[in-house]
Amino acid sequence: MPPERAEAEATFRLLPSVEEVLSQVAPSTLAPGPARDRLLDFVRETIDRWRSDIRSGHLLAGDLRKRLSSGDLVREVQDLIAVDSRRGLKRAINATGVVLHTGLGRAPVHPEVAQAMAEAASSYCILEVDRETGERNERDAHLGTLLTRLTGAEAGIAVNNNAAAVFLTLQTWGAGKETIVSRGELVEIGGSFRMPDVMARAGTTLREVGTTNRTRLEDYRQAITPRTGLLLKVHTSNYRLQGFVHEVSADELSALGSERGLPTSYDLGSGLIELPGATPLTMLGDEPRVRDAVSSGIDVVTFSGDKLLGGPQAGLIVGKRSSISALRKNPIYRAMRLDKVTLAGLEKTVELYLAGRADELPSRQMLLASAESLRPVAERIAAQIRTLDGFTAAVMSDKSQPGSGSAPGIFLDTFVVQVKHSRRSAFALAHALRLGDPPVFARIQEALLLLDMRTILPGEVHDLTEGIARIDA
Ligand SMILES: *Cc1c(COP(=O)(O)O)cnc(C)c1O
C-alpha cells in the first residue's frame, strides 16, 4: 500500500460511525421509520462527503481531529436537517413589488375565495351531481354559465392552466392539420412553454406567416390550403414589438375564419377583464381585454385564471357554443379537468366580479394602489426598522411591475423601504429574510435591498418587521 493510501486508511478510522452521529443529532428514542431513515440519510451523506475529502487529500488527520472535536460534523448534519425542514410550499411575504409573481404563486385570492376553497377541500361538495334530479352532470357547467356572464361569450369551460387550454385548442382543431400563426407571435412563456414545441406535441404542423415585425391578413389568407385546421393569434404577453410593426387584429382574423369556414383561436394569456363596477386597470396601457377578444367573433379565447383575473390557477376557454362543446368532447379534456377546490375558487372569483366586487380582489387592489397610498406603510415599516440595532432604513420612490408577463414594459409608481445593515450585505439580508418564518422575498437593485410596499398584504406588516428584527437575534 502506498504511504498516502495507508495514511488515508488510518484517517478514515477517526470518523465516527453512523449510529454515533445519529445519537448526537436525534433523541435515542427515535423509533425505526421514515423520520429515522431521513436522518440516517443525512448522516451518511455528510460522512460520505468527509470521506471523499480525506480520499482526495483535502482533509488530513490533524484537521479532521480538530473539526470533529469542535462538533463540525454534527453541525453539518443539523444544517442538512434544517434545509430539509424549510423545503416545500409555505406561505411567503412578497416584498418584490411584482404583483403576479409566478415563483410566489401569482394571484393571492380573495378571503371569501380562499374560504370557498377550504370548504370544498375539507368536505363533500356538489361537484358532478344535479341537486334537483340527483343525476350526474358536468362539473364545470355552472362555471361555464358564470364565464358567459363575465365575458359575453356563448359558452365557457376550464382546465388546469392556460398552457393546457392552448394545447387542448390546438389538438382539437389542428391535429393532423396545419395551424397558421404569425411569425411575430411564436411566443415562449416561462417554464419551457414554447408555442412551436406545444404545437408539435399537439400533433399540428406549424405554418408561420409574415415576418417577425409585420404580419398582414393577406399572409394568413395566402397560407390557407385544404390542410389548414386552425387560424391562431397569440398575445405577445411578455414582450412588445415596437417600431415598424403590424399585427393582424382579432376582428380581421375572425372575419377571415368565417369567410373560409375555418376555426379561429386567440390565446390572450393575461386575461384582462373590465366590467362595470370594477375600476379599470388603465395603468396596463393597451393590454387586450377578454371581452373585446370575444366580441371580435373569434371562435375561442384562452386565458389564465391566476393572472389578471386574480383567481386560482386555471385555464379558461370561452367562445362559441359549438366550439366549446367540441373541446368538451375531446377525451384529452378529461385529463385536464379541474379539481373541486380550484373549481370552488373560480366560481367564487367570478361571482365577486359579477357582484360588482372585483375591486376587492387582492391582485386588483395591488395593481390599483397609488404610490401615495403606499407611502405611509413604507414610513411605518422604516421607522420600526430604524429602532433595530445595526439597521438603517430609507423610504424612496421606485417602480413595481404587474408581473407574469402581463403588460411588459409597464411600471407602476411605488414606495420602497431601502434596508441596510452595518455588517451584512444586501444579498446576505435577502438570504436571511428568505430563510425566515414566514419567508420574505425582497428585491435587490444595484446591490440595495428594497422592500416594495405594493405587494405586501394588509395583515403582513407585523410579520415583515418581526422577520427583520429576528435576523440578528
Ligand atoms: C401565461 C401565458 C400562457 C400560459 O398560461 P399558464 O396559465 O401559465 O399555463 C400561455 N399563453 C400566453 C400568451 C400567456 O401569457
Short mmCIF file of C-alpha atoms and ligand atoms in Angstrom, two decimals:
data_model
loop_
_atom_site.label_atom_id
_atom_site.label_comp_id
_atom_site.label_asym_id
_atom_site.label_seq_id
_atom_site.Cartn_x
_atom_site.Cartn_y
_atom_site.Cartn_z
CA MET A 1 0.00 0.00 0.00
CA PRO A 2 1.48 3.41 -0.93
CA PRO A 3 2.10 5.62 2.13
CA GLU A 4 -0.64 8.17 1.21
CA ARG A 5 -3.17 5.33 0.96
CA ALA A 6 -2.10 3.97 4.34
CA GLU A 7 -2.40 7.41 5.88
CA ALA A 8 -5.87 7.87 4.42
CA GLU A 9 -6.93 4.47 5.79
CA ALA A 10 -5.80 5.50 9.26
CA THR A 11 -7.61 8.83 8.91
CA PHE A 12 -10.87 7.13 7.84
CA ARG A 13 -10.80 5.22 11.13
CA LEU A 14 -11.03 8.51 13.05
CA LEU A 15 -14.52 9.12 11.59
CA PRO A 16 -17.38 8.27 13.94
CA SER A 17 -19.90 5.60 12.97
CA VAL A 18 -23.29 6.47 11.51
CA GLU A 19 -25.01 5.36 14.73
CA GLU A 20 -22.71 7.52 16.86
CA VAL A 21 -23.51 10.63 14.83
CA LEU A 22 -27.22 9.77 14.79
CA SER A 23 -27.29 9.58 18.58
CA GLN A 24 -25.92 13.13 18.69
CA VAL A 25 -28.44 14.66 16.26
CA ALA A 26 -31.54 12.76 17.37
CA PRO A 27 -33.02 11.57 20.65
CA SER A 28 -32.22 7.93 21.29
CA THR A 29 -35.96 7.23 21.39
CA LEU A 30 -36.35 7.81 17.66
CA ALA A 31 -38.25 4.72 16.52
CA PRO A 32 -37.45 2.98 13.22
CA GLY A 33 -39.45 4.57 10.41
CA PRO A 34 -39.27 7.30 7.81
CA ALA A 35 -38.17 10.03 10.25
CA ARG A 36 -35.18 7.98 11.41
CA ASP A 37 -34.36 6.90 7.83
CA ARG A 38 -34.32 10.53 6.74
CA LEU A 39 -31.82 11.43 9.49
CA LEU A 40 -29.71 8.38 8.63
CA ASP A 41 -29.57 9.57 5.01
CA PHE A 42 -28.29 12.99 6.11
CA VAL A 43 -25.69 11.41 8.42
CA ARG A 44 -24.46 9.07 5.66
CA GLU A 45 -24.39 11.88 3.14
CA THR A 46 -22.27 14.02 5.48
CA ILE A 47 -19.86 11.20 6.42
CA ASP A 48 -19.51 10.31 2.72
CA ARG A 49 -18.60 13.90 1.94
CA TRP A 50 -15.95 13.90 4.66
CA ARG A 51 -14.62 10.55 3.39
CA SER A 52 -14.21 11.87 -0.11
CA ASP A 53 -12.35 14.92 1.26
CA ILE A 54 -9.99 12.52 3.08
CA ARG A 55 -9.55 10.42 -0.07
CA SER A 56 -8.71 13.43 -2.20
CA GLY A 57 -6.23 14.70 0.40
CA HIS A 58 -8.29 17.79 1.27
CA LEU A 59 -8.82 16.64 4.84
CA LEU A 60 -5.79 15.42 6.80
CA ALA A 61 -5.77 13.65 10.17
CA GLY A 62 -4.82 16.71 12.23
CA ASP A 63 -7.55 18.86 10.73
CA LEU A 64 -10.07 16.08 10.99
CA ARG A 65 -9.43 15.65 14.73
CA LYS A 66 -9.83 19.39 15.27
CA ARG A 67 -13.05 19.60 13.28
CA LEU A 68 -14.55 16.54 14.97
CA SER A 69 -13.85 17.84 18.44
CA SER A 70 -15.38 21.22 17.61
CA GLY A 71 -18.59 19.46 16.51
CA ASP A 72 -18.36 20.36 12.80
CA LEU A 73 -19.68 17.06 11.53
CA VAL A 74 -22.78 17.08 13.71
CA ARG A 75 -23.36 20.70 12.78
CA GLU A 76 -23.25 19.84 9.07
CA VAL A 77 -25.85 17.13 9.60
CA GLN A 78 -28.01 19.60 11.53
CA ASP A 79 -27.69 22.09 8.67
CA LEU A 80 -28.96 19.45 6.21
CA ILE A 81 -31.88 18.74 8.54
CA ALA A 82 -32.64 22.46 8.78
CA VAL A 83 -32.53 22.95 4.99
CA ASP A 84 -34.80 19.94 4.53
CA SER A 85 -37.30 21.22 7.07
CA ARG A 86 -37.55 24.54 5.22
CA ARG A 87 -38.48 22.86 1.93
CA GLY A 88 -41.94 22.77 0.49
CA LEU A 89 -44.89 25.01 -0.11
CA LYS A 90 -45.29 27.57 2.67
CA ARG A 91 -46.85 30.99 2.96
CA ALA A 92 -44.40 33.73 1.98
CA ILE A 93 -44.39 37.51 2.07
CA ASN A 94 -43.89 39.09 -1.33
CA ALA A 95 -41.91 42.32 -0.98
CA THR A 96 -40.65 42.19 -4.57
CA GLY A 97 -43.31 44.50 -5.97
CA VAL A 98 -44.04 42.01 -8.76
CA VAL A 99 -47.80 41.58 -8.33
CA LEU A 100 -48.35 38.36 -10.32
CA HIS A 101 -45.10 36.69 -9.28
CA THR A 102 -45.08 33.18 -10.79
CA GLY A 103 -42.38 31.99 -8.38
CA LEU A 104 -44.52 33.10 -5.44
CA GLY A 105 -47.80 31.67 -6.72
CA ARG A 106 -49.22 34.55 -8.83
CA ALA A 107 -52.52 35.96 -7.55
CA PRO A 108 -53.34 35.68 -3.84
CA VAL A 109 -57.09 35.02 -3.81
CA HIS A 110 -59.84 36.94 -2.04
CA PRO A 111 -60.52 35.72 1.55
CA GLU A 112 -64.02 34.54 0.51
CA VAL A 113 -62.46 32.63 -2.38
CA ALA A 114 -59.96 31.03 0.00
CA GLN A 115 -62.82 30.09 2.30
CA ALA A 116 -64.81 28.50 -0.52
CA MET A 117 -61.71 26.51 -1.50
CA ALA A 118 -61.08 25.37 2.07
CA GLU A 119 -64.70 24.26 2.46
CA ALA A 120 -64.66 22.28 -0.78
CA ALA A 121 -61.39 20.65 0.25
CA SER A 122 -62.47 19.59 3.72
CA SER A 123 -65.97 18.32 2.96
CA TYR A 124 -68.09 16.66 0.30
CA CYS A 125 -69.49 19.09 -2.21
CA ILE A 126 -71.93 19.27 -5.11
CA LEU A 127 -69.39 18.64 -7.83
CA GLU A 128 -70.92 16.46 -10.53
CA VAL A 129 -74.46 15.90 -9.46
CA ASP A 130 -77.68 17.79 -10.08
CA ARG A 131 -79.44 18.73 -6.83
CA GLU A 132 -82.88 18.74 -8.45
CA THR A 133 -82.76 15.34 -10.13
CA GLY A 134 -79.88 13.59 -8.36
CA GLU A 135 -78.39 12.74 -11.78
CA ARG A 136 -74.74 13.10 -12.78
CA ASN A 137 -73.85 16.31 -14.64
CA GLU A 138 -70.81 18.31 -15.79
CA ARG A 139 -68.61 19.66 -13.01
CA ASP A 140 -67.93 22.99 -14.70
CA ALA A 141 -71.43 23.58 -16.10
CA HIS A 142 -72.14 26.37 -13.60
CA LEU A 143 -68.70 27.91 -14.06
CA GLY A 144 -69.41 27.88 -17.81
CA THR A 145 -72.55 29.94 -17.21
CA LEU A 146 -70.66 32.36 -14.95
CA LEU A 147 -67.97 32.75 -17.61
CA THR A 148 -70.57 33.68 -20.24
CA ARG A 149 -71.80 36.45 -17.94
CA LEU A 150 -68.25 37.57 -17.23
CA THR A 151 -67.01 37.67 -20.82
CA GLY A 152 -70.09 37.97 -23.04
CA ALA A 153 -69.20 34.66 -24.74
CA GLU A 154 -71.81 32.00 -25.60
CA ALA A 155 -70.09 29.27 -23.56
CA GLY A 156 -67.02 28.52 -21.48
CA ILE A 157 -65.03 25.70 -19.92
CA ALA A 158 -62.00 25.49 -17.66
CA VAL A 159 -58.88 23.33 -17.49
CA ASN A 160 -55.84 23.24 -15.19
CA ASN A 161 -53.91 26.15 -16.66
CA ASN A 162 -53.75 28.23 -19.79
CA ALA A 163 -50.97 26.06 -21.23
CA ALA A 164 -53.47 23.18 -21.12
CA ALA A 165 -56.16 25.39 -22.66
CA VAL A 166 -53.88 26.21 -25.59
CA PHE A 167 -52.85 22.58 -26.01
CA LEU A 168 -56.46 21.41 -25.99
CA THR A 169 -57.40 24.02 -28.59
CA LEU A 170 -54.51 23.10 -30.90
CA GLN A 171 -55.18 19.40 -30.51
CA THR A 172 -58.90 19.73 -31.16
CA TRP A 173 -58.66 21.63 -34.46
CA GLY A 174 -55.05 21.39 -35.52
CA ALA A 175 -54.16 17.72 -35.03
CA GLY A 176 -53.18 16.13 -38.34
CA LYS A 177 -53.53 19.53 -39.97
CA GLU A 178 -51.77 22.87 -40.14
CA THR A 179 -52.15 25.74 -37.71
CA ILE A 180 -51.42 29.16 -39.17
CA VAL A 181 -49.81 31.67 -36.83
CA SER A 182 -47.90 34.93 -37.23
CA ARG A 183 -44.12 34.66 -37.02
CA GLY A 184 -44.16 37.63 -34.63
CA GLU A 185 -46.38 35.72 -32.18
CA LEU A 186 -44.45 32.47 -31.69
CA VAL A 187 -44.02 33.20 -28.00
CA GLU A 188 -42.17 31.39 -25.28
CA ILE A 189 -43.83 31.61 -21.88
CA GLY A 190 -41.59 30.86 -18.89
CA GLY A 191 -41.07 27.22 -17.96
CA SER A 192 -40.30 25.92 -21.47
CA PHE A 193 -43.75 26.55 -22.91
CA ARG A 194 -42.74 27.40 -26.47
CA MET A 195 -45.53 27.77 -28.97
CA PRO A 196 -43.79 25.77 -31.76
CA ASP A 197 -43.00 22.87 -29.37
CA VAL A 198 -46.51 22.81 -27.96
CA MET A 199 -47.89 22.70 -31.49
CA ALA A 200 -45.67 19.77 -32.41
CA ARG A 201 -46.83 17.83 -29.34
CA ALA A 202 -50.45 18.65 -30.12
CA GLY A 203 -49.89 16.98 -33.50
CA THR A 204 -50.38 20.09 -35.56
CA THR A 205 -47.97 21.43 -38.16
CA LEU A 206 -46.87 24.98 -37.61
CA ARG A 207 -47.42 27.22 -40.61
CA GLU A 208 -45.64 30.51 -39.85
CA VAL A 209 -46.71 33.56 -41.81
CA GLY A 210 -45.47 37.14 -42.07
CA THR A 211 -42.20 38.40 -40.70
CA THR A 212 -41.00 38.99 -37.16
CA ASN A 213 -42.26 42.57 -37.11
CA ARG A 214 -45.06 42.65 -39.66
CA THR A 215 -47.87 40.25 -40.48
CA ARG A 216 -50.89 41.16 -42.62
CA LEU A 217 -54.20 39.43 -43.12
CA GLU A 218 -53.09 38.63 -46.69
CA ASP A 219 -50.26 36.50 -45.22
CA TYR A 220 -52.82 34.35 -43.39
CA ARG A 221 -55.11 34.22 -46.41
CA GLN A 222 -52.37 33.06 -48.79
CA ALA A 223 -51.25 30.31 -46.41
CA ILE A 224 -54.72 28.70 -46.29
CA THR A 225 -54.85 25.31 -48.02
CA PRO A 226 -57.10 22.23 -47.66
CA ARG A 227 -54.69 21.12 -44.90
CA THR A 228 -55.41 24.18 -42.72
CA GLY A 229 -57.09 23.26 -39.43
CA LEU A 230 -56.87 26.42 -37.32
CA LEU A 231 -56.07 30.13 -37.53
CA LEU A 232 -54.31 31.17 -34.33
CA LYS A 233 -53.49 34.51 -32.78
CA VAL A 234 -51.27 34.77 -29.70
CA HIS A 235 -50.96 37.82 -27.48
CA THR A 236 -47.26 38.62 -27.09
CA SER A 237 -47.87 38.94 -23.38
CA ASN A 238 -44.27 39.02 -22.17
CA TYR A 239 -42.60 41.14 -24.81
CA ARG A 240 -43.51 44.05 -27.00
CA LEU A 241 -42.71 44.74 -30.62
CA GLN A 242 -42.07 48.40 -31.29
CA GLY A 243 -41.30 50.47 -34.33
CA PHE A 244 -42.21 49.31 -37.85
CA VAL A 245 -44.75 46.71 -36.79
CA HIS A 246 -48.12 45.41 -37.87
CA GLU A 247 -50.22 42.62 -36.46
CA VAL A 248 -53.48 41.12 -37.66
CA SER A 249 -56.34 42.13 -35.36
CA ALA A 250 -58.72 39.64 -33.79
CA ASP A 251 -61.57 41.15 -35.83
CA GLU A 252 -59.73 40.62 -39.11
CA LEU A 253 -58.75 37.06 -38.23
CA SER A 254 -62.27 36.21 -37.14
CA ALA A 255 -63.69 37.59 -40.39
CA LEU A 256 -61.22 35.53 -42.44
CA GLY A 257 -62.13 32.42 -40.45
CA SER A 258 -65.85 32.89 -41.11
CA GLU A 259 -65.22 33.62 -44.79
CA ARG A 260 -63.20 30.42 -45.26
CA GLY A 261 -65.11 28.25 -42.78
CA LEU A 262 -62.05 27.81 -40.55
CA PRO A 263 -61.91 27.81 -36.74
CA THR A 264 -60.10 30.73 -35.10
CA SER A 265 -58.49 30.97 -31.70
CA TYR A 266 -56.89 33.78 -29.70
CA ASP A 267 -54.55 32.99 -26.81
CA LEU A 268 -54.66 36.04 -24.56
CA GLY A 269 -52.69 34.70 -21.61
CA SER A 270 -53.08 37.55 -19.15
CA GLY A 271 -56.89 37.72 -19.34
CA LEU A 272 -57.80 41.31 -18.50
CA ILE A 273 -61.46 41.63 -17.53
CA GLU A 274 -63.08 45.06 -17.39
CA LEU A 275 -66.68 45.22 -16.20
CA PRO A 276 -68.95 48.00 -14.98
CA GLY A 277 -68.39 48.25 -11.24
CA ALA A 278 -64.69 47.40 -11.49
CA THR A 279 -62.19 50.25 -11.58
CA PRO A 280 -60.46 49.94 -14.99
CA LEU A 281 -56.82 48.88 -14.84
CA THR A 282 -55.75 51.79 -17.02
CA MET A 283 -52.16 51.51 -15.80
CA LEU A 284 -51.84 48.42 -18.02
CA GLY A 285 -52.00 50.53 -21.16
CA ASP A 286 -53.32 48.78 -24.24
CA GLU A 287 -53.35 45.28 -22.71
CA PRO A 288 -56.08 43.44 -24.70
CA ARG A 289 -59.34 42.68 -22.89
CA VAL A 290 -61.13 39.35 -22.84
CA ARG A 291 -64.48 40.97 -23.67
CA ASP A 292 -63.06 42.69 -26.76
CA ALA A 293 -61.46 39.45 -27.93
CA VAL A 294 -64.79 37.65 -27.52
CA SER A 295 -66.78 40.34 -29.31
CA SER A 296 -64.34 40.20 -32.24
CA GLY A 297 -66.14 36.96 -33.13
CA ILE A 298 -63.06 34.72 -32.67
CA ASP A 299 -64.30 31.17 -32.01
CA VAL A 300 -62.34 30.57 -28.81
CA VAL A 301 -60.36 32.80 -26.45
CA THR A 302 -57.97 31.29 -23.90
CA PHE A 303 -56.56 32.95 -20.75
CA SER A 304 -55.22 32.17 -17.28
CA GLY A 305 -57.25 32.12 -14.07
CA ASP A 306 -54.36 33.34 -11.91
CA LYS A 307 -53.01 36.24 -13.93
CA LEU A 308 -55.06 39.43 -14.25
CA LEU A 309 -58.32 37.67 -13.37
CA GLY A 310 -56.90 37.27 -9.86
CA GLY A 311 -58.20 33.77 -9.10
CA PRO A 312 -56.69 30.33 -8.59
CA GLN A 313 -54.54 28.64 -11.25
CA ALA A 314 -56.66 27.58 -14.23
CA GLY A 315 -57.01 27.90 -17.97
CA LEU A 316 -60.28 29.43 -19.11
CA ILE A 317 -61.66 28.93 -22.59
CA VAL A 318 -64.63 30.99 -23.75
CA GLY A 319 -66.25 31.37 -27.13
CA LYS A 320 -68.87 29.96 -29.50
CA ARG A 321 -71.20 27.31 -28.13
CA SER A 322 -70.35 24.76 -30.83
CA SER A 323 -66.60 25.31 -30.37
CA ILE A 324 -66.73 24.90 -26.61
CA SER A 325 -68.75 21.72 -26.98
CA ALA A 326 -66.14 20.36 -29.44
CA LEU A 327 -63.47 20.99 -26.79
CA ARG A 328 -65.59 19.28 -24.17
CA LYS A 329 -65.92 16.19 -26.36
CA ASN A 330 -62.14 15.84 -26.80
CA PRO A 331 -61.03 12.97 -24.50
CA ILE A 332 -57.93 14.99 -23.59
CA TYR A 333 -60.22 17.46 -21.81
CA ARG A 334 -60.89 14.74 -19.23
CA ALA A 335 -57.17 14.59 -18.46
CA MET A 336 -57.05 18.33 -17.87
CA ARG A 337 -60.20 18.90 -15.89
CA LEU A 338 -60.22 20.98 -12.72
CA ASP A 339 -60.36 19.60 -9.19
CA LYS A 340 -63.16 20.61 -6.84
CA VAL A 341 -61.00 23.02 -4.83
CA THR A 342 -59.97 25.12 -7.82
CA LEU A 343 -63.46 24.99 -9.24
CA ALA A 344 -64.92 26.30 -5.97
CA GLY A 345 -62.34 29.11 -6.01
CA LEU A 346 -63.00 30.06 -9.62
CA GLU A 347 -66.77 30.14 -9.21
CA LYS A 348 -66.37 32.44 -6.21
CA THR A 349 -63.87 34.68 -8.02
CA VAL A 350 -66.18 35.16 -10.99
CA GLU A 351 -69.15 35.69 -8.66
CA LEU A 352 -67.26 38.55 -7.00
CA TYR A 353 -66.77 40.19 -10.42
CA LEU A 354 -70.44 39.71 -11.25
CA ALA A 355 -71.48 41.18 -7.88
CA GLY A 356 -69.52 44.35 -8.67
CA ARG A 357 -66.86 43.46 -6.08
CA ALA A 358 -63.85 42.98 -8.38
CA ASP A 359 -62.06 45.89 -6.69
CA GLU A 360 -61.85 43.76 -3.54
CA LEU A 361 -59.64 41.15 -5.23
CA PRO A 362 -56.15 41.39 -3.71
CA SER A 363 -54.31 41.40 -7.05
CA ARG A 364 -56.52 44.15 -8.49
CA GLN A 365 -56.11 46.16 -5.30
CA MET A 366 -52.35 45.85 -5.57
CA LEU A 367 -52.40 46.94 -9.22
CA LEU A 368 -54.70 49.87 -8.42
CA ALA A 369 -52.89 51.09 -5.29
CA SER A 370 -51.50 54.60 -5.80
CA ALA A 371 -47.92 55.32 -4.77
CA GLU A 372 -49.23 57.90 -2.27
CA SER A 373 -51.37 55.27 -0.55
CA LEU A 374 -48.28 53.07 -0.11
CA ARG A 375 -46.08 55.78 1.36
CA PRO A 376 -47.46 55.75 4.95
CA VAL A 377 -46.94 51.97 5.15
CA ALA A 378 -43.35 52.41 3.98
CA GLU A 379 -42.79 55.17 6.57
CA ARG A 380 -44.21 52.99 9.34
CA ILE A 381 -42.05 49.98 8.42
CA ALA A 382 -38.93 52.14 8.00
CA ALA A 383 -39.49 53.71 11.43
CA GLN A 384 -39.69 50.27 13.03
CA ILE A 385 -36.58 49.03 11.23
CA ARG A 386 -34.62 52.09 12.40
CA THR A 387 -35.19 51.05 16.01
CA LEU A 388 -33.30 47.80 15.37
CA ASP A 389 -29.62 47.55 16.19
CA GLY A 390 -27.33 47.73 13.13
CA PHE A 391 -30.10 48.66 10.68
CA THR A 392 -30.83 51.79 8.72
CA ALA A 393 -33.89 52.31 6.55
CA ALA A 394 -34.90 54.93 3.99
CA VAL A 395 -38.18 55.43 2.12
CA MET A 396 -37.76 56.01 -1.59
CA SER A 397 -39.99 56.16 -4.65
CA ASP A 398 -39.44 53.38 -7.16
CA LYS A 399 -41.30 51.21 -9.72
CA SER A 400 -43.22 47.95 -9.32
CA GLN A 401 -44.30 45.54 -12.05
CA PRO A 402 -47.57 43.73 -12.87
CA GLY A 403 -45.58 40.51 -13.49
CA SER A 404 -46.41 37.14 -15.03
CA GLY A 405 -45.68 38.51 -18.45
CA SER A 406 -48.72 40.76 -18.14
CA ALA A 407 -48.12 44.18 -19.61
CA PRO A 408 -44.39 44.11 -20.39
CA GLY A 409 -42.71 47.48 -20.19
CA ILE A 410 -45.39 48.75 -17.80
CA PHE A 411 -44.12 50.03 -14.45
CA LEU A 412 -46.18 51.26 -11.53
CA ASP A 413 -45.04 54.10 -9.25
CA THR A 414 -44.48 52.80 -5.76
CA PHE A 415 -42.67 53.41 -2.48
CA VAL A 416 -40.00 51.05 -1.18
CA VAL A 417 -38.10 50.77 2.07
CA GLN A 418 -34.38 50.54 1.41
CA VAL A 419 -32.82 48.47 4.19
CA LYS A 420 -29.14 48.48 5.14
CA HIS A 421 -27.26 46.66 7.82
CA SER A 422 -23.90 47.66 9.27
CA ARG A 423 -22.38 44.17 8.93
CA ARG A 424 -24.47 42.38 6.30
CA SER A 425 -24.64 42.90 2.57
CA ALA A 426 -27.98 43.29 0.77
CA PHE A 427 -27.53 39.75 -0.55
CA ALA A 428 -26.94 38.36 2.95
CA LEU A 429 -30.00 40.23 4.23
CA ALA A 430 -32.14 38.89 1.38
CA HIS A 431 -30.90 35.37 2.11
CA ALA A 432 -31.66 35.66 5.83
CA LEU A 433 -35.14 37.02 5.04
CA ARG A 434 -35.88 34.12 2.69
CA LEU A 435 -34.97 31.63 5.42
CA GLY A 436 -37.20 33.35 7.99
CA ASP A 437 -40.63 32.25 9.13
CA PRO A 438 -42.63 33.32 7.23
CA PRO A 439 -40.09 33.73 4.43
CA VAL A 440 -39.81 37.23 2.96
CA PHE A 441 -38.82 37.81 -0.66
CA ALA A 442 -37.32 41.25 -1.27
CA ARG A 443 -35.95 42.97 -4.34
CA ILE A 444 -32.27 43.61 -4.87
CA GLN A 445 -31.48 46.51 -7.14
CA GLU A 446 -27.96 47.80 -7.66
CA ALA A 447 -26.83 45.91 -4.53
CA LEU A 448 -29.54 47.54 -2.39
CA LEU A 449 -32.20 45.59 -0.52
CA LEU A 450 -35.65 47.02 -1.27
CA LEU A 451 -38.99 46.12 0.27
CA ASP A 452 -41.76 47.13 -2.14
CA MET A 453 -44.97 48.06 -0.32
CA ARG A 454 -47.24 47.30 -3.30
CA THR A 455 -47.29 43.54 -2.80
CA ILE A 456 -47.41 43.42 0.99
CA LEU A 457 -50.87 42.24 2.06
CA PRO A 458 -52.64 44.30 4.76
CA GLY A 459 -52.09 41.79 7.57
CA GLU A 460 -48.40 41.19 6.82
CA VAL A 461 -46.71 44.34 8.10
CA HIS A 462 -46.19 42.90 11.57
CA ASP A 463 -44.74 39.61 10.28
CA LEU A 464 -42.44 41.53 7.96
CA THR A 465 -40.95 43.78 10.64
CA GLU A 466 -40.72 40.83 13.08
CA GLY A 467 -38.87 38.87 10.41
CA ILE A 468 -36.34 41.66 10.02
CA ALA A 469 -35.98 42.03 13.79
CA ARG A 470 -35.15 38.31 14.07
CA ILE A 471 -32.32 38.47 11.55
CA ASP A 472 -29.66 39.26 14.10
CA ALA A 473 -31.41 37.88 17.15
C1 LIG B 1 -49.09 32.92 -19.38
C2 LIG B 1 -49.42 32.54 -20.76
C3 LIG B 1 -49.64 31.19 -21.11
C4 LIG B 1 -49.52 30.10 -20.09
O1 LIG B 1 -50.51 30.22 -19.13
P1 LIG B 1 -50.43 29.40 -17.76
O2 LIG B 1 -51.68 29.75 -17.04
O3 LIG B 1 -49.18 29.86 -17.07
O4 LIG B 1 -50.36 27.96 -18.11
C5 LIG B 1 -49.96 30.90 -22.41
N1 LIG B 1 -50.05 31.86 -23.34
C6 LIG B 1 -49.84 33.17 -23.06
C7 LIG B 1 -49.94 34.19 -24.15
C8 LIG B 1 -49.52 33.55 -21.75
O5 LIG B 1 -49.32 34.84 -21.46
#
